[in-house]
Every structure is written in C-alpha cells, then in structure tokens.
Short mmCIF file of C-alpha atoms in Angstrom, two decimals:
data_model
loop_
_atom_site.label_atom_id
_atom_site.label_comp_id
_atom_site.label_asym_id
_atom_site.label_seq_id
_atom_site.Cartn_x
_atom_site.Cartn_y
_atom_site.Cartn_z
CA MET A 1 0.00 0.00 0.00
CA PRO A 2 1.50 3.43 -0.95
CA ASP A 3 2.57 5.63 1.95
CA GLY A 4 -0.03 8.27 1.05
CA SER A 5 -2.82 5.70 1.21
CA LYS A 6 -1.56 4.46 4.57
CA ARG A 7 -1.59 7.98 5.93
CA LEU A 8 -5.09 8.56 4.57
CA PHE A 9 -6.31 5.29 6.07
CA ALA A 10 -4.74 6.16 9.43
CA THR A 11 -6.32 9.62 9.37
CA ALA A 12 -9.73 8.17 8.59
CA GLY A 13 -9.31 5.78 11.51
CA ILE A 14 -8.48 8.60 13.91
CA ALA A 15 -11.44 10.63 12.66
CA SER A 16 -13.72 7.64 13.13
CA GLU A 17 -12.50 7.20 16.69
CA ALA A 18 -13.05 10.89 17.44
CA ARG A 19 -16.51 10.70 15.87
CA SER A 20 -17.48 7.89 18.23
CA LYS A 21 -17.25 10.36 21.11
CA TYR A 22 -20.19 12.15 19.54
CA ARG A 23 -22.61 9.48 18.48
CA PHE A 24 -25.27 12.10 17.90
CA LEU A 25 -25.03 15.78 17.02
CA PRO A 26 -27.87 18.28 16.49
CA SER A 27 -28.77 19.27 12.96
CA ALA A 28 -26.84 22.25 11.61
CA ALA A 29 -26.36 23.50 8.08
CA LEU A 30 -23.14 22.29 6.48
CA PRO A 31 -21.18 24.43 4.02
CA PRO A 32 -21.56 23.36 0.40
CA ASP A 33 -18.78 21.98 -1.80
CA LEU A 34 -16.67 20.45 0.96
CA PRO A 35 -14.96 17.16 0.09
CA ASP A 36 -16.28 13.96 1.61
CA GLY A 37 -12.89 12.98 2.96
CA PRO A 38 -10.40 14.88 5.11
CA VAL A 39 -10.75 18.65 4.72
CA PRO A 40 -7.59 20.78 4.52
CA ILE A 41 -7.41 23.62 7.00
CA ALA A 42 -7.60 26.25 4.27
CA ASP A 43 -10.83 24.78 2.92
CA MET A 44 -12.22 24.44 6.45
CA ALA A 45 -11.47 28.09 7.21
CA ASN A 46 -12.95 29.32 3.93
CA ALA A 47 -16.08 27.18 4.27
CA PHE A 48 -16.95 28.53 7.73
CA GLY A 49 -15.63 32.05 7.20
CA VAL A 50 -13.01 31.90 9.96
CA THR A 51 -9.25 32.20 10.15
CA HIS A 52 -6.69 29.47 10.66
CA ARG A 53 -6.06 31.02 14.06
CA THR A 54 -9.71 30.56 15.03
CA LEU A 55 -9.56 26.88 14.12
CA HIS A 56 -6.41 26.48 16.21
CA PHE A 57 -8.22 28.21 19.09
CA TYR A 58 -11.14 25.78 18.83
CA GLU A 59 -8.65 22.93 18.88
CA GLU A 60 -7.05 24.31 22.05
CA LYS A 61 -10.49 24.44 23.65
CA GLY A 62 -11.13 20.80 22.74
CA LEU A 63 -14.02 21.61 20.41
CA ILE A 64 -12.48 20.15 17.27
CA SER A 65 -9.36 18.15 16.48
CA ALA A 66 -6.99 18.14 13.52
CA ASN A 67 -4.93 15.40 11.92
CA ARG A 68 -2.19 15.48 9.31
CA ILE A 69 -1.63 13.99 5.90
CA GLY A 70 2.06 14.61 5.44
CA LEU A 71 2.57 18.30 6.15
CA MET A 72 -1.05 19.17 5.48
CA ARG A 73 -3.36 19.82 8.44
CA VAL A 74 -6.78 18.25 7.85
CA TYR A 75 -10.11 17.78 9.60
CA GLY A 76 -12.42 14.80 9.48
CA GLN A 77 -16.11 14.84 8.72
CA ASP A 78 -16.88 14.65 12.43
CA ASP A 79 -14.99 17.93 12.90
CA VAL A 80 -16.95 19.49 10.04
CA MET A 81 -20.20 18.50 11.75
CA ARG A 82 -19.02 19.82 15.11
CA MET A 83 -17.80 23.01 13.47
CA ALA A 84 -21.28 23.53 12.00
CA VAL A 85 -22.80 23.33 15.49
CA ILE A 86 -20.10 25.58 16.94
CA THR A 87 -20.71 28.15 14.21
CA VAL A 88 -24.42 28.33 15.01
CA CYS A 89 -23.59 28.80 18.68
CA ARG A 90 -21.04 31.52 17.98
CA GLU A 91 -23.42 33.37 15.65
CA ALA A 92 -25.95 33.32 18.49
CA GLY A 93 -23.34 34.97 20.71
CA MET A 94 -22.74 32.06 23.06
CA PRO A 95 -19.48 32.31 25.03
CA ILE A 96 -16.85 29.66 24.38
CA ALA A 97 -17.28 28.27 27.90
CA VAL A 98 -20.99 27.70 27.23
CA ILE A 99 -20.22 26.00 23.93
CA GLN A 100 -17.70 23.77 25.65
CA GLU A 101 -20.31 22.80 28.22
CA LEU A 102 -22.88 22.08 25.52
CA MET A 103 -20.47 19.97 23.49
CA GLY A 104 -19.57 18.06 26.64
CA GLU A 105 -23.25 17.31 27.23
CA LEU A 106 -23.68 16.21 23.61
CA ARG A 107 -21.06 13.52 24.15
CA ASN A 108 -23.56 11.82 26.44
CA ALA A 109 -26.54 12.11 24.06
CA ASP A 110 -28.00 8.62 23.63
CA SER A 111 -30.20 9.48 20.64
CA GLN A 112 -30.65 12.06 17.92
CA GLU A 113 -33.76 13.33 19.69
CA THR A 114 -31.77 13.88 22.88
CA ALA A 115 -29.07 15.79 21.00
CA GLU A 116 -31.66 17.98 19.31
CA ALA A 117 -33.37 18.65 22.65
CA MET A 118 -30.06 19.64 24.28
CA PHE A 119 -29.28 22.01 21.43
CA ARG A 120 -32.75 23.53 21.49
CA GLU A 121 -32.57 24.11 25.24
CA ALA A 122 -29.21 25.86 24.85
CA LEU A 123 -30.71 28.12 22.19
CA GLN A 124 -33.74 28.83 24.40
CA VAL A 125 -31.42 29.88 27.23
CA ARG A 126 -29.54 32.17 24.86
CA LYS A 127 -32.82 33.64 23.63
CA ARG A 128 -33.84 34.48 27.20
CA GLU A 129 -30.46 36.11 27.78
CA LEU A 130 -30.79 38.21 24.63
CA THR A 131 -34.33 39.23 25.60
CA ALA A 132 -33.07 40.41 28.99
CA GLU A 133 -30.22 42.31 27.33
CA MET A 134 -32.68 43.98 24.95
CA SER A 135 -34.86 45.03 27.87
CA THR A 136 -31.87 46.59 29.59
CA LEU A 137 -30.79 48.35 26.40
CA HIS A 138 -34.28 49.75 25.82
CA ARG A 139 -34.38 51.07 29.39
CA GLN A 140 -30.95 52.67 29.03
CA LEU A 141 -31.86 54.18 25.66
CA GLN A 142 -35.01 55.64 27.21
CA GLN A 143 -32.99 57.13 30.04
CA VAL A 144 -30.41 58.65 27.69
CA GLY A 145 -33.15 59.94 25.40
CA ASP A 146 -34.96 61.55 28.31
CA LEU A 147 -31.77 63.26 29.44
CA LEU A 148 -31.04 64.48 25.92
CA ASP A 149 -34.58 65.79 25.54
CA TYR A 150 -34.18 67.89 28.65
CA ASP A 151 -32.48 71.20 27.84
CA GLY A 152 -31.08 72.62 31.05
CA SER A 153 -30.51 75.98 29.40
CA ILE A 154 -34.25 76.60 29.13
CA GLU A 155 -35.42 78.58 32.09
CA GLU A 156 -38.59 77.19 33.52
CA PRO A 157 -40.08 76.90 36.98
CA PRO A 158 -38.07 74.03 38.48
CA LEU A 159 -40.57 73.10 41.14
CA ASN A 160 -43.94 74.57 42.01
CA ASP A 161 -44.95 78.15 42.74
CA ASN A 162 -42.48 78.39 45.62
CA GLN A 163 -39.66 78.34 43.08
CA ASP A 164 -37.16 76.59 45.38
CA SER A 165 -36.31 73.27 46.93
CA ALA A 166 -38.12 74.21 50.14
CA SER A 167 -41.28 73.05 48.41
CA LEU A 168 -40.05 69.47 48.90
CA THR A 169 -41.08 67.84 52.14
CA PRO A 170 -38.36 66.05 54.13
CA GLN A 171 -39.82 62.74 52.99
CA GLU A 172 -39.82 63.84 49.33
CA ARG A 173 -36.24 65.08 49.62
CA ARG A 174 -35.12 61.75 51.07
CA CYS A 175 -37.03 59.90 48.38
CA LEU A 176 -35.39 62.07 45.71
CA GLU A 177 -31.95 61.34 47.14
CA LEU A 178 -32.62 57.61 46.97
CA MET A 179 -33.93 57.96 43.43
CA ALA A 180 -30.70 59.72 42.48
CA GLU A 181 -28.73 56.85 44.00
CA GLY A 182 -30.52 54.46 41.65
CA TYR A 183 -32.88 52.88 44.16
CA SER A 184 -35.89 51.15 42.67
CA THR A 185 -39.39 51.98 43.91
CA GLN A 186 -39.41 48.75 45.90
CA ARG A 187 -36.11 49.55 47.62
CA ILE A 188 -37.23 53.09 48.40
CA ALA A 189 -40.40 51.70 49.97
CA ARG A 190 -38.32 49.52 52.28
CA ALA A 191 -35.94 52.36 53.13
CA LEU A 192 -38.77 54.76 53.97
CA ASP A 193 -40.97 52.11 55.56
CA LEU A 194 -43.78 52.78 53.13
CA LYS A 195 -46.11 50.64 51.09
CA HIS A 196 -45.29 50.21 47.42
CA ASP A 197 -48.30 52.27 46.29
CA GLU A 198 -47.45 55.05 48.73
CA THR A 199 -43.90 55.19 47.42
CA ARG A 200 -45.09 55.23 43.84
CA ASP A 201 -47.38 58.17 44.63
CA LEU A 202 -44.51 59.91 46.42
CA GLU A 203 -42.30 59.57 43.37
CA ALA A 204 -45.08 60.76 41.09
CA GLY A 205 -45.51 63.88 43.25
CA ILE A 206 -41.79 64.63 43.03
CA ILE A 207 -41.82 64.19 39.26
CA LEU A 208 -44.80 66.55 39.03
CA LYS A 209 -43.10 69.20 41.17
CA PHE A 210 -40.10 69.16 38.84
CA ARG A 211 -42.39 69.35 35.83
CA ALA A 212 -40.67 66.26 34.47
CA ASN A 213 -42.00 63.38 32.41
CA ASN A 214 -40.36 60.64 34.47
CA ARG A 215 -38.01 59.98 37.35
CA PHE A 216 -34.89 60.34 35.19
CA GLN A 217 -35.80 63.86 34.10
CA ALA A 218 -36.69 64.77 37.69
CA ILE A 219 -33.31 63.53 38.91
CA ALA A 220 -31.49 65.36 36.12
CA LYS A 221 -33.21 68.63 37.02
CA ALA A 222 -32.53 68.11 40.72
CA VAL A 223 -28.84 67.55 40.00
CA LEU A 224 -28.62 70.64 37.79
CA LEU A 225 -30.28 72.68 40.54
CA GLY A 226 -27.86 71.33 43.14
CA ILE A 227 -30.66 69.80 45.22
CA VAL A 228 -29.13 66.33 45.08
CA GLN A 229 -25.89 64.83 43.85
CA ALA A 230 -25.84 62.02 41.32
#
C-alpha cells in the first residue's frame, strides 16, 4: 500500500475514533462543496468564514481536532459536523465556555432526539439572555433619550410656585436622594418604611413638582439645581 494511502487510512481511523465520542449531534447546516474525505485547514477556514487562528483556538479548547496527511493539516467529517454546530452557537453569541459545556453534554446524548433537545434548550437559554439584554438596552436608551430631551438651558419653573427646593417635604427630599442613587421603587419603599403604592405616589408627586415626564428627568433637574448629587 503506498505511503499516502496508509496515511489517509490512518487519518480516517483517527477521525472515526473521534466521531465515536459524539454518536449524535444536532442538525446544523453544512457548508456546500466540501470534500467527503479529510478537509484541509484552508478549505475548512474558507467554508466557515473563519481564520486558521480561530480553528487552532477551537482545537485548544477541545471543540475540534486536527490530523495530518504529510505536512497538510486536515479535519475529518466529524470535525466538520461539530464546526457547524459551533458556528451556530457563535453566531448566536454564546461564550466559548458555554459551547464547551454544551459539546460536553452532547457527548452523552444517547439518541438524535436527545441531542436535538439539548441544542434547542441551549438556544432557548440564549434567547432568554438576549431578551433580557434587549430590555436593559431599551431602558438605558429611554434614560439617555430623556436626558437628551431635557435642555437645562431653558429657564422654567423648576418646582412649584415656591420656586425653590423648600417646596419638597423632608420625605420627598429623602425619596429624591434615593432615586438619584438608583434605588428602585421597591427599595425606596423599604428604606422609607412605606407601602409600594405610597412610594409610587410619592415619586409621582416629586416628578410633578419638577415638571418632568419621568423619574430620570426629575433627577437630572434636581442635579442641575444642586438639590441632590448624582
């Protein structure tokens, strides 16, 4: 048997052994036009749109493994399938540690259905994380927008007809200070020993006195007036 054929046979054997560690993998789209046999590193990188360095990194993390045919670094079909799953995970923004954990769990999948269920659960978790991140971003955008909408150079009555901070009761002033410190309504209620509805009404009264649209504008005005410090 020629030496090249021996090396190819040995590589296929190693790939088969590695593949046995993952009896089942979730469905993921495979790049077109890849050879059926060992895939050179250049073709692997081009197919998945990554660099050679990225593939080496995945190898270091134990996500894929490479073999050699002479001087050429190649990947087996099992690595192509794993790389397809890894790519989906990375495009979804999953951290490498999470992908490692998922791939470790997939080693123990005893059926295709189990592998698909594991993958789907991981994606559901990521979806919940993204939803939470979007909620936070929307809240922060609203806060920034409210601050930008407020023009501190426009002279307007800052509070009510008294025109000064003396119009705030001691309880309102303390509530305003806690608002400026970032306390939620629930935390302010505990700090002031009030019911949640009472605290909400207290905040609403402060917002009204500052002629603001929300708590963020009220805090911004209070800071500009020197009533509280952010």
